[in-house]
Coordinates of C-alpha atoms in Angstrom, one line a residue:
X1 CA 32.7 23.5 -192.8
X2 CA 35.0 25.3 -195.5
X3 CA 35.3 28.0 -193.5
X4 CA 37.2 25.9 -190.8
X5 CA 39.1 24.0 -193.3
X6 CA 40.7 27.5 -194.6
X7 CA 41.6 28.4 -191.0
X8 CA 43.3 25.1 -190.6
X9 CA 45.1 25.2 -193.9
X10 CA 46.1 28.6 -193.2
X11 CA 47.3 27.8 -189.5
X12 CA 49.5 24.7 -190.5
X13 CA 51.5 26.8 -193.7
X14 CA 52.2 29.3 -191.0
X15 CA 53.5 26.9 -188.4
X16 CA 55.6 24.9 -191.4
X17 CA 56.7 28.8 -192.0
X18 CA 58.1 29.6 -188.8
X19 CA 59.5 26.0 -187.9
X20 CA 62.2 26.4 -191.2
X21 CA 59.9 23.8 -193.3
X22 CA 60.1 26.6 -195.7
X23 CA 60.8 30.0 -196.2
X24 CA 57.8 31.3 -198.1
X25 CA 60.1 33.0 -200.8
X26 CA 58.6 30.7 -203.3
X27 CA 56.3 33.0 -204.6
X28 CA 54.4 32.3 -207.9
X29 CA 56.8 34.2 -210.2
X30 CA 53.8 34.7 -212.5
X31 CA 51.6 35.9 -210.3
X32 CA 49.9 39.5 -211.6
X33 CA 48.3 42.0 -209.6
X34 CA 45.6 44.2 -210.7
X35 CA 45.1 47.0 -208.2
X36 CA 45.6 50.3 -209.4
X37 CA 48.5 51.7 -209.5
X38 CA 49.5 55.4 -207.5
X39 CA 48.9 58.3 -208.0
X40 CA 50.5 60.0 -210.8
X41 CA 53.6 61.9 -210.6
X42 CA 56.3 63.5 -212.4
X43 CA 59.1 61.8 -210.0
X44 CA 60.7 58.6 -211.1
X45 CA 59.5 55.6 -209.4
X46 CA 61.6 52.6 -208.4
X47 CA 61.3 49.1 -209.6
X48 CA 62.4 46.6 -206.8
X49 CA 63.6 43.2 -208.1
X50 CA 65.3 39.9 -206.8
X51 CA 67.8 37.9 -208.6
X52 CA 68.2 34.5 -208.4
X53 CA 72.0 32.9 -209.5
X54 CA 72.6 29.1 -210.4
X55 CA 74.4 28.4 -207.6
X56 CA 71.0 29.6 -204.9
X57 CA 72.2 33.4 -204.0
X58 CA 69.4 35.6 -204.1
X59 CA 69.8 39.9 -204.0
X60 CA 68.0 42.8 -204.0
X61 CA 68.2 45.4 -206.5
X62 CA 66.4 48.9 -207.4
X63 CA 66.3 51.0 -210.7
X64 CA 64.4 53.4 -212.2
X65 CA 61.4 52.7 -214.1
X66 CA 63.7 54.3 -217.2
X67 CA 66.0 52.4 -216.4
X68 CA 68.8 54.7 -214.5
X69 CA 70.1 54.5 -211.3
X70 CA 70.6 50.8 -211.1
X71 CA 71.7 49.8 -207.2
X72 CA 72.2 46.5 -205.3
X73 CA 69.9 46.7 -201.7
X74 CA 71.2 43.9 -200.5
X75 CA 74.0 41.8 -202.3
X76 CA 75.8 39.4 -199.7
X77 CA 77.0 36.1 -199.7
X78 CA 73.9 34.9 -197.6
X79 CA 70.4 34.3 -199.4
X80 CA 68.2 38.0 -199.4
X81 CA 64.5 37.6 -200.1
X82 CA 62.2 40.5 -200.8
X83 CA 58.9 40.6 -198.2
X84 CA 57.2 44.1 -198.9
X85 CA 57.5 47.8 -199.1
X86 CA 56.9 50.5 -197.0
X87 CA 55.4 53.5 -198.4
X88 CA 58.2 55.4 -197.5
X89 CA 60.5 54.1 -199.1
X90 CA 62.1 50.6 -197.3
X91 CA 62.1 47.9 -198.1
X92 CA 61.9 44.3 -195.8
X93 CA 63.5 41.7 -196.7
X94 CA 64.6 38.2 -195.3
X95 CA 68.7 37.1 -194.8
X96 CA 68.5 33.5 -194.5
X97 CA 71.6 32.9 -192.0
X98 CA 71.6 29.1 -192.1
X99 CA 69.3 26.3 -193.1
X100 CA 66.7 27.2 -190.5
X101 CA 67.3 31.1 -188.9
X102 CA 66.7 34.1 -190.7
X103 CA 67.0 38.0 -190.3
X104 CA 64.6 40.1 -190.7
X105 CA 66.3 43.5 -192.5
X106 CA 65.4 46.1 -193.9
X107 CA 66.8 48.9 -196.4
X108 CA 66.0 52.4 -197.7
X109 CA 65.3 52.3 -201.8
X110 CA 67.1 56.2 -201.8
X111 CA 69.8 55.7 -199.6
X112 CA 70.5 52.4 -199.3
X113 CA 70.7 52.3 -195.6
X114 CA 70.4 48.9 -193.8
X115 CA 68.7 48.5 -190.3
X116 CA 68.8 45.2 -188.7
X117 CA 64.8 44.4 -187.7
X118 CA 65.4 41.1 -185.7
X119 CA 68.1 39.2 -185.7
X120 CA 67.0 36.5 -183.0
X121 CA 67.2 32.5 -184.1
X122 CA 63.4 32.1 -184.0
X123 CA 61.3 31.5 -186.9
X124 CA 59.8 35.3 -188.5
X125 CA 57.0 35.9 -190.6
X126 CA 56.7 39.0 -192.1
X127 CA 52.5 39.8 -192.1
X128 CA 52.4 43.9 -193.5
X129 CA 52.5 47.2 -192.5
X130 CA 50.3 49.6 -190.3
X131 CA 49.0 52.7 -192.3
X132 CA 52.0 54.6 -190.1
X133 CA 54.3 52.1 -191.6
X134 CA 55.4 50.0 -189.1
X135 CA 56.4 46.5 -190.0
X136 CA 54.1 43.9 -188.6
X137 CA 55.8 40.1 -188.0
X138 CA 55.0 36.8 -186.3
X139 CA 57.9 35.2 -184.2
X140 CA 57.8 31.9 -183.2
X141 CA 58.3 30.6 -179.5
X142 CA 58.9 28.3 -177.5
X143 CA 55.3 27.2 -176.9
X144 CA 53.0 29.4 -179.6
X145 CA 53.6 32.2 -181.9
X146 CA 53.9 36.0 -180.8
X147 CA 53.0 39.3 -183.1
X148 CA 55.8 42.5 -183.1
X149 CA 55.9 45.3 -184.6
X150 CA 58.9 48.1 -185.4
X151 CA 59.7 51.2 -187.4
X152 CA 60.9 50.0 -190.6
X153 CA 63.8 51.5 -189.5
X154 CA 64.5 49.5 -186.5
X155 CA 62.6 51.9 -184.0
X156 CA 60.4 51.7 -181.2
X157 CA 60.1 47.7 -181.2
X158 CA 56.7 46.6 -179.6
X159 CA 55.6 42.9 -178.3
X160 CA 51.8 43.0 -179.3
X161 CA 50.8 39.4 -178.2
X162 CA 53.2 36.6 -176.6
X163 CA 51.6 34.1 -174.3
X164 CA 52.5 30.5 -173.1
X165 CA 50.7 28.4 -175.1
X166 CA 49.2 30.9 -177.6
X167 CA 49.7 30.9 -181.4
X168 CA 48.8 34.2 -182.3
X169 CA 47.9 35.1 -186.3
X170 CA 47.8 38.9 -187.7
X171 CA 44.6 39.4 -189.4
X172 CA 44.8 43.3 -190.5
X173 CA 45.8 46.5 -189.8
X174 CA 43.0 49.6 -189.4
X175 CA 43.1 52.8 -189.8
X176 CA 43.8 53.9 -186.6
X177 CA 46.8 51.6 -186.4
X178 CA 45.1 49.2 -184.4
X179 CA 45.9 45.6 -185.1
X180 CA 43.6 42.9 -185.3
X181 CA 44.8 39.4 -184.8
X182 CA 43.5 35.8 -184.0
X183 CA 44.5 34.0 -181.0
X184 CA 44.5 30.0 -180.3
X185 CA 45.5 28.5 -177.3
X186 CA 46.6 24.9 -177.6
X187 CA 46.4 21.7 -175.1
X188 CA 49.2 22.0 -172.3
X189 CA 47.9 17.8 -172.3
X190 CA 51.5 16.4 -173.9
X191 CA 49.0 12.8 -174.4
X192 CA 46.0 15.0 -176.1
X193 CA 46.1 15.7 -180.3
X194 CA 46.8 19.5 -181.1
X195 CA 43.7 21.3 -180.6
X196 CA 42.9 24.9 -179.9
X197 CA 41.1 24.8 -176.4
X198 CA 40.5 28.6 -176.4
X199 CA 40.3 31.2 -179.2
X200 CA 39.5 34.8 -179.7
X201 CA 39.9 38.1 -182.5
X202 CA 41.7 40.7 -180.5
X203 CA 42.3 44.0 -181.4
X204 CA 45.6 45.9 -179.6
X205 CA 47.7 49.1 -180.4
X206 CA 50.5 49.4 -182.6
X207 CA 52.5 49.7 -179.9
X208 CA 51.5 47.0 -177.8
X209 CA 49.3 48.7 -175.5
X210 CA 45.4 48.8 -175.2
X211 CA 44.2 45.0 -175.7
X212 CA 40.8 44.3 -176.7
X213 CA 39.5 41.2 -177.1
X214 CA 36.3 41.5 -179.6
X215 CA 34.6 38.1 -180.0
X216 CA 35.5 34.7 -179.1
X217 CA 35.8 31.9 -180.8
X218 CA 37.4 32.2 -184.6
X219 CA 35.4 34.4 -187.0
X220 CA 36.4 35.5 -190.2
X221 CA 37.0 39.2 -190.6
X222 CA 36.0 39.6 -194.0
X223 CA 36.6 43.7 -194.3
X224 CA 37.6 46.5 -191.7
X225 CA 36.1 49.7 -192.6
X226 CA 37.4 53.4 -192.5
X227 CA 35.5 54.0 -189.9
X228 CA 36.9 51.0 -187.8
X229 CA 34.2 48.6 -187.9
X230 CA 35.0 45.1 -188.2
X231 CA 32.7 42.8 -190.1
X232 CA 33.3 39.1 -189.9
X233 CA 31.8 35.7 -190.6
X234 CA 31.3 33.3 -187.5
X235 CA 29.8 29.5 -187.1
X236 CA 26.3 30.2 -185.6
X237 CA 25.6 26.4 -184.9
X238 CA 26.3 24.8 -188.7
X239 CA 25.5 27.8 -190.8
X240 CA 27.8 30.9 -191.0
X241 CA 26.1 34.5 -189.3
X242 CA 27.4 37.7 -189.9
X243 CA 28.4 40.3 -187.5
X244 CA 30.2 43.8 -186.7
X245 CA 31.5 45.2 -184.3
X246 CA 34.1 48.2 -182.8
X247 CA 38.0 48.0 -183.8
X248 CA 38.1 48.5 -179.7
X249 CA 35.2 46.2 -179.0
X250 CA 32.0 46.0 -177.8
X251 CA 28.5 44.7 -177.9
X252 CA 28.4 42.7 -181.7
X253 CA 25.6 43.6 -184.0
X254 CA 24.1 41.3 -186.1
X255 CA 23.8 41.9 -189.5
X256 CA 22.9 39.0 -190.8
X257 CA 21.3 35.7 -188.6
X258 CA 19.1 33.8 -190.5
X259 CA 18.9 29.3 -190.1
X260 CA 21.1 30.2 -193.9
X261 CA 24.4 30.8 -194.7
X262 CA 25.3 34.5 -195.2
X263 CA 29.0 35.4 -195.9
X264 CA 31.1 38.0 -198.6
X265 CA 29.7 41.2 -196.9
X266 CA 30.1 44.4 -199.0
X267 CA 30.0 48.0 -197.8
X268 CA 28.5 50.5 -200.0
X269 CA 29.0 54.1 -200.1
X270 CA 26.2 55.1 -197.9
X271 CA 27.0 52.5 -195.1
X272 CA 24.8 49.7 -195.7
X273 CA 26.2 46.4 -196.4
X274 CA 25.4 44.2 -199.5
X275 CA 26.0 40.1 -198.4
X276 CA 25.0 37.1 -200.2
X277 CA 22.6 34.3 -198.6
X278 CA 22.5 30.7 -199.7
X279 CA 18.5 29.4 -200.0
X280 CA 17.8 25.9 -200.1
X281 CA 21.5 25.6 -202.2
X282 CA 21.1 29.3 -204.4
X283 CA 22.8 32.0 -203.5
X284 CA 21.2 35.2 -203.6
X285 CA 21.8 39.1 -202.8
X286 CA 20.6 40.5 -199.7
X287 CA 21.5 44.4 -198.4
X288 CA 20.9 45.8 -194.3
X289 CA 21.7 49.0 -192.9
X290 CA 24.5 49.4 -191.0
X291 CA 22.9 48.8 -187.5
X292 CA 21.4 45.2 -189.0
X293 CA 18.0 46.9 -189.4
X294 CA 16.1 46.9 -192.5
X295 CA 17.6 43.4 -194.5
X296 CA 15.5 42.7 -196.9
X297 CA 16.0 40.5 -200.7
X298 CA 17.8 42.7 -203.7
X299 CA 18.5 39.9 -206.2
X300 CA 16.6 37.0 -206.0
X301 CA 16.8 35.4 -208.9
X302 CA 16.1 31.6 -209.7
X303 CA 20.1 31.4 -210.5
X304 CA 22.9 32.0 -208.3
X305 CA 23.8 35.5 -207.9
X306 CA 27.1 37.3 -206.9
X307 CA 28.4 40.7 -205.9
X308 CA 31.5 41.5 -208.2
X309 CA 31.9 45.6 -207.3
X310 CA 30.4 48.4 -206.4
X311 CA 31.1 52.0 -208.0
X312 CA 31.7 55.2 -206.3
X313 CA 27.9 56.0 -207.2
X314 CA 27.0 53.2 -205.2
X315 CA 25.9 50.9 -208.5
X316 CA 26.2 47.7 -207.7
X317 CA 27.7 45.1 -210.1
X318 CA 26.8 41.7 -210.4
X319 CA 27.1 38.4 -212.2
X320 CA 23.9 35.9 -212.8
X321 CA 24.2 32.5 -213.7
X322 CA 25.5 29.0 -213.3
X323 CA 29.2 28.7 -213.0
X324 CA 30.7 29.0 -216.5
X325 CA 28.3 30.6 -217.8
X326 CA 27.8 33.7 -215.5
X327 CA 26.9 37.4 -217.3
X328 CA 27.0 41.2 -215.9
X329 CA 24.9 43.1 -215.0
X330 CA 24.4 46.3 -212.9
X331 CA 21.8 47.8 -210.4
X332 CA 20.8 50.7 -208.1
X333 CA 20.6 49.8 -204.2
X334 CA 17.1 50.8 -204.2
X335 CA 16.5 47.9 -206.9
X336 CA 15.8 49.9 -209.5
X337 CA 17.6 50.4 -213.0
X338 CA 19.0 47.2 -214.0
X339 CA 21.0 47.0 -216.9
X340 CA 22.4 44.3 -218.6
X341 CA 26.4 44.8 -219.0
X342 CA 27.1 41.2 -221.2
X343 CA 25.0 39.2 -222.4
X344 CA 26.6 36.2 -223.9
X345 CA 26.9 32.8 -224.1
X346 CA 30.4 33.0 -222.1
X347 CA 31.3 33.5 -218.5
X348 CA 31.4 36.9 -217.7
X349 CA 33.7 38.3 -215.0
X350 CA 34.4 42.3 -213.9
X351 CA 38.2 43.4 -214.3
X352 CA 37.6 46.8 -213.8
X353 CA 35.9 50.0 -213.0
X354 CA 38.0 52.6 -214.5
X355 CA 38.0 56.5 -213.3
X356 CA 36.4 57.4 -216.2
X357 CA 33.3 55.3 -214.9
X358 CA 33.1 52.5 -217.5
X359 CA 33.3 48.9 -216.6
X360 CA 35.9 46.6 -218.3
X361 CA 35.0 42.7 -218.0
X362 CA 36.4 40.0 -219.8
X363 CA 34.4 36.9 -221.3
X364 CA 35.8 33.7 -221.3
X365 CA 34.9 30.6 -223.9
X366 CA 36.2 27.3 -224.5
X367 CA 38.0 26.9 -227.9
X368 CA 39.9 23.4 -229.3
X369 CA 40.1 22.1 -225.4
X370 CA 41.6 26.0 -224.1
X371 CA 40.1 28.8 -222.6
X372 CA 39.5 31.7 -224.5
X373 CA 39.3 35.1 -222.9
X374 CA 38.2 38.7 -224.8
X375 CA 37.6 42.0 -223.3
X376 CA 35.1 44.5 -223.6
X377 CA 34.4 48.1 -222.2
X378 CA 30.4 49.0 -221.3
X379 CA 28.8 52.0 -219.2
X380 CA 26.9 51.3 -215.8
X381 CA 23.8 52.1 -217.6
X382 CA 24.5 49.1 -220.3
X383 CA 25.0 51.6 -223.3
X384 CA 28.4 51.6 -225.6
X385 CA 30.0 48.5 -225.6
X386 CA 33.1 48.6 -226.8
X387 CA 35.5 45.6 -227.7
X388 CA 39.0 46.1 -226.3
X389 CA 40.3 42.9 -227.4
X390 CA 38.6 39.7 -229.4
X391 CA 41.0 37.4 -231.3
X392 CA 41.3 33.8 -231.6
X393 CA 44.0 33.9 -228.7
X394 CA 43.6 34.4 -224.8
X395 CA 43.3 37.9 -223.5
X396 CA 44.0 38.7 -220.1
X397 CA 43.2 41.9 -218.1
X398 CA 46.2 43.1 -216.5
X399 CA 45.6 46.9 -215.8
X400 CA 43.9 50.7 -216.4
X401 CA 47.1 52.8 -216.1
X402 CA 47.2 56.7 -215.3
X403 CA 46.3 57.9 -218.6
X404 CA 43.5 55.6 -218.7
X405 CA 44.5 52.7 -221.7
X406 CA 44.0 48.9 -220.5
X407 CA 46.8 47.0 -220.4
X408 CA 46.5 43.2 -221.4
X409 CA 48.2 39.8 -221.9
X410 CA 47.9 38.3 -225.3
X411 CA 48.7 34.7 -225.3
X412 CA 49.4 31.9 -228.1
X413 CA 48.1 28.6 -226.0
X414 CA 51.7 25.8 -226.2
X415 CA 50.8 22.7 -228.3
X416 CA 50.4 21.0 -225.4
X417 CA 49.4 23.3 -222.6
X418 CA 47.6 26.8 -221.1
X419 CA 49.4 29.9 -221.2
X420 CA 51.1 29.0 -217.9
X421 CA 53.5 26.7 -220.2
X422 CA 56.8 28.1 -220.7
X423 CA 56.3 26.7 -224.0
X424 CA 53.1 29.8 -224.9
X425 CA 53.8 32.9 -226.4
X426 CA 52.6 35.5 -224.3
X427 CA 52.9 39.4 -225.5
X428 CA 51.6 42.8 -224.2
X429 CA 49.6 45.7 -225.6
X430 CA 47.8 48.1 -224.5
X431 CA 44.0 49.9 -226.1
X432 CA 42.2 52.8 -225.1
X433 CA 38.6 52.1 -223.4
X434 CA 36.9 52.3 -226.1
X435 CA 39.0 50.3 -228.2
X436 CA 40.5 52.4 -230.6
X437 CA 44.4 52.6 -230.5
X438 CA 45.6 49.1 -229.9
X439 CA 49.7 49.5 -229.5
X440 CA 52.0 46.5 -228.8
X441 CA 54.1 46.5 -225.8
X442 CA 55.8 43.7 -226.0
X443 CA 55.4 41.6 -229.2
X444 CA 58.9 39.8 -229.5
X445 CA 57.9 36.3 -229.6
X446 CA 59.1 35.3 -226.0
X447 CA 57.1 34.9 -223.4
X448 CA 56.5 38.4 -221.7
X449 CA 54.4 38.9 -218.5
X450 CA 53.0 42.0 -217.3
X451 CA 54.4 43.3 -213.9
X452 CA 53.2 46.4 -213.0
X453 CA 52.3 50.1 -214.0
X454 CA 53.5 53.3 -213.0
X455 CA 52.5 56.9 -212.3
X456 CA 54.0 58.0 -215.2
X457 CA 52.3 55.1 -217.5
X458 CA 55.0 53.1 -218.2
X459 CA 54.5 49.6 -218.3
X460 CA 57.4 47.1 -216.5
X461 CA 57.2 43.7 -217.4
X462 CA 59.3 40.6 -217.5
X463 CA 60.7 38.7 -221.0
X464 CA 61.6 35.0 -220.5
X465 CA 64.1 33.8 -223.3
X466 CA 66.4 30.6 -223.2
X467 CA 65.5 29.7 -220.1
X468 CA 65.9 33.6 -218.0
X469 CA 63.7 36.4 -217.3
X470 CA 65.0 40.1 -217.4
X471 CA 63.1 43.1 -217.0
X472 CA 62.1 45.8 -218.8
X473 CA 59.6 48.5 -219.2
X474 CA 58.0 50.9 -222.1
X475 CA 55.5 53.7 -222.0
X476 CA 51.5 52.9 -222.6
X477 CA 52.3 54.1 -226.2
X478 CA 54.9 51.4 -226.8
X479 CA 57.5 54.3 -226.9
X480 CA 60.6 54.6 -225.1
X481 CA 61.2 50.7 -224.2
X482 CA 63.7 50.5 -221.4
X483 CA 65.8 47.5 -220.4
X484 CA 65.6 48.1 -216.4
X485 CA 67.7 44.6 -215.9
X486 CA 69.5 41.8 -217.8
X487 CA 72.3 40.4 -216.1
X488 CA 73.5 36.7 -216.4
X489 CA 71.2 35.8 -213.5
X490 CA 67.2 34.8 -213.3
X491 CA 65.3 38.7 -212.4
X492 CA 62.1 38.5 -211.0
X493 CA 59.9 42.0 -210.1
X494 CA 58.9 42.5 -206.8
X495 CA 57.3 46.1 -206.7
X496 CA 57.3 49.7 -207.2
X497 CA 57.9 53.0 -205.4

């Protein structure tokens, strides 16, 4: 099944990671995320970002999103490569000591103080942090893979899993620190091909104590809630189930256990769980309380149907349609008030819900052999649509920042390629939600990509011209643009604080 097929091809990129075949700083340097940003907040916040020379040294830098305060984080003569930060202020990073070891450091943004994390020869994976803020790797070993954890600043180190024999995978973190990771116990047969002869989810403390195991076999957790249930996906004999059960374990409920496949689970606010089921090849919407009692149809359309968000109201929005040609729409968990959000001949697809309560969704054409995206604003109920954005070129979604505009890419398709060509022009404005106010960011005729947004509503973002990128940043309004860094060498964003 595709389910197994992920695990696999997740499970051999981690073993490549921690046996030197690479060292996973290869990172799409385009890649944009699109969660929202912090809260806002009159303090400046730091933008971390790499660079890369000619002759293969990478650093670590910081600045102010004004660009003041510039500082190296970690400028040796080894190779330094960013792996996340905490929120209090470190940062983790890799120093690649020769061909095939590495160090696991880290270093405060505000002080610039250094800890060494783990500084043994084996391979290390950093996975994420705990809500506390401990750092969360994978360490290869002789036999299998073990999980540790430390303080970001080299405190209170903790084993969580090491076993002969046992490759051991972080899954997630809860909210009571409790780590959730999947275990597979190969063949000790040197003449039998690699094959996981045991497996389980396990659940264990943060600091290596309190081991639970919660179901065997490999399920996919597909969300944790706050209140530390874990809902996963699991093979029930050719079809996928779903389940839940206690971050400490327990007796598994079943949610969902039809002869169908049922998968992407969603929680809504009141504690029941929307999930989709395929029906003799449709997929459909189905919702169950909490305890698996009470499923029962909520979209059952004769086209596929899929859960794309759910507002804090507990309206549920949804997309209906064949693939390309998919619109919005939204819906009450009692079935009730549907309302149509677009209703085009293009495939429709949610960006946003904003925290003024609209909903931003971009609909995408083909044009001349490109795709063609524009962007509109609409209330839950269906009423005031608003075009943000609807030219002749691609629009992308990038962001809602504090003060509520939508930020997006703007891009000029190359002669002879998508966006993603160096060749495309690519610029940046921003528009209010109901599409008044349109300001340009970025508008110099390279190729500018959005990189993130801060508290303060200022917008940083890379310019790539004759062959480098540099940073920079400006306010929603397009005033006060910043250069944050332009030095002879590649600069590539890797986040804020």
């Amino acid at each position: 099944m595709a389910h197994d097929a992920r695990t696999r091809d997740a499970a051999l990129a981690l073993l490549l990671l921690l046996a030197g075949c690479g060292d996973g700083a290869d990172t799409d340097p385009q890649a944009t995320s699109t969660s929202s940003p912090p809260p806002a907040s009159a303090a400046l916040q730091s933008v971390v970002y790499q660079t890369f020379a000619a002759n293969g040294d990478s650093d670590l830098h910081a600045v102010a999103e004004d660009g003041s305060g510039g500082a190296a984080l970690a400028s040796t003569e080894l190779r330094e490569h960013f792996r996340g930060i905490s929120s209090d202020g470190w940062v983790i990073y890799d120093r690649r000591v020769s061909d095939v070891a590495a160090h696991l450091v880290s270093v405060h943004i505000t002080g610039g103080e250094a800890r060494v994390l783990d500084e043994s020869a084996s391979g290390k994976l950093f996975r994420g942090f705990t809500p506390d803020d401990r750092v969360v790797y994978q360490k290869a070993t002789a036999t299998g893979t073990a999980i540790h954890s430390i303080g970001p600043d080299g405190a209170s180190p903790a084993v969580l899993v090491d076993e002969p024999y046992v490759s051991a995978d972080f899954v997630a973190a809860t909210a009571s620190d409790r780590v959730l990771y999947q275990t597979c116990e190969r063949s000790r047969d040197p003449e039998a091909p690699p094959q996981c002869v045991s497996a389980g989810l396990y659940s264990v403390a943060a600091d290596g104590s309190d081991r639970r195991l919660l179901v065997a076999g490999t399920p996919r957790v597909a969300l944790v809630t706050d209140q530390e249930r874990v809902i996963y996906e699991a093979d029930a004999g050719g079809h996928l189930d779903l389940y839940a059960t206690a971050s400490v374990g327990g007796a598994p409920v079943t949610l969902a256990g039809s002869p169908d496949d049922e998968a992407d689970p969603r929680l809504l606010p009141d504690g029941r769980i929307l999930y989709a089921r395929r029906v003799a090849g449709q997929w459909d919407v189905y919702i169950v309380n909490g305890d698996g009692s009470g499923s029962r149809a909520l979209l059952a359309d004769p086209e596929d149907e899929f859960v794309t968000g759910i507002m804090p109201s507990g309206r549920i929005l949804y997309v209906r349609g064949p693939g390309g040609g998919r619109n919005l729409y939204a819906i009450d968990p009692d079935g009730t008030n549907v309302a149509v959000l677009g209703d085009s001949t293009d495939d429709e697809s949610l960006r946003r819900v904003t925290a003024e309560g609209r909903v931003v969704y971009s609909a995408r054409r083909a044009t001349g052999g490109f795709a063609q995206d524009d962007l509109y604003s609409v209330s839950p109920d269906g009423s005031d649509l608003r075009v943000l954005a609807d030219s002749q070129e691609f629009e992308w979604f990038e962001d809602v920042a504090p003060d509520g505009r939508v930020v997006y890419m703007s891009c000029a398709a190359a002669p002879g390629g998508p966006c993603e060509d160096p060749g495309a022009q690519s610029d940046l404005y921003s528009v209010r939600q109901d599409g008044a106010g349109t300001t340009g960011l970025a508008t110099t005729g390279d190729f500018e990509t959005y990189r993130g947004v801060t508290a303060n509503n200022r917008v940083v973002y890379q310019r790539l011209a004759g062959g480098q990128h540099d940073l920079r940043s400006t306010r929603t309004d397009g005033a006060e643009p910043r250069a944050l860094a332009e030095s002879p060498v590649d600069e590539r964003y890797q986040g804020l604080h």
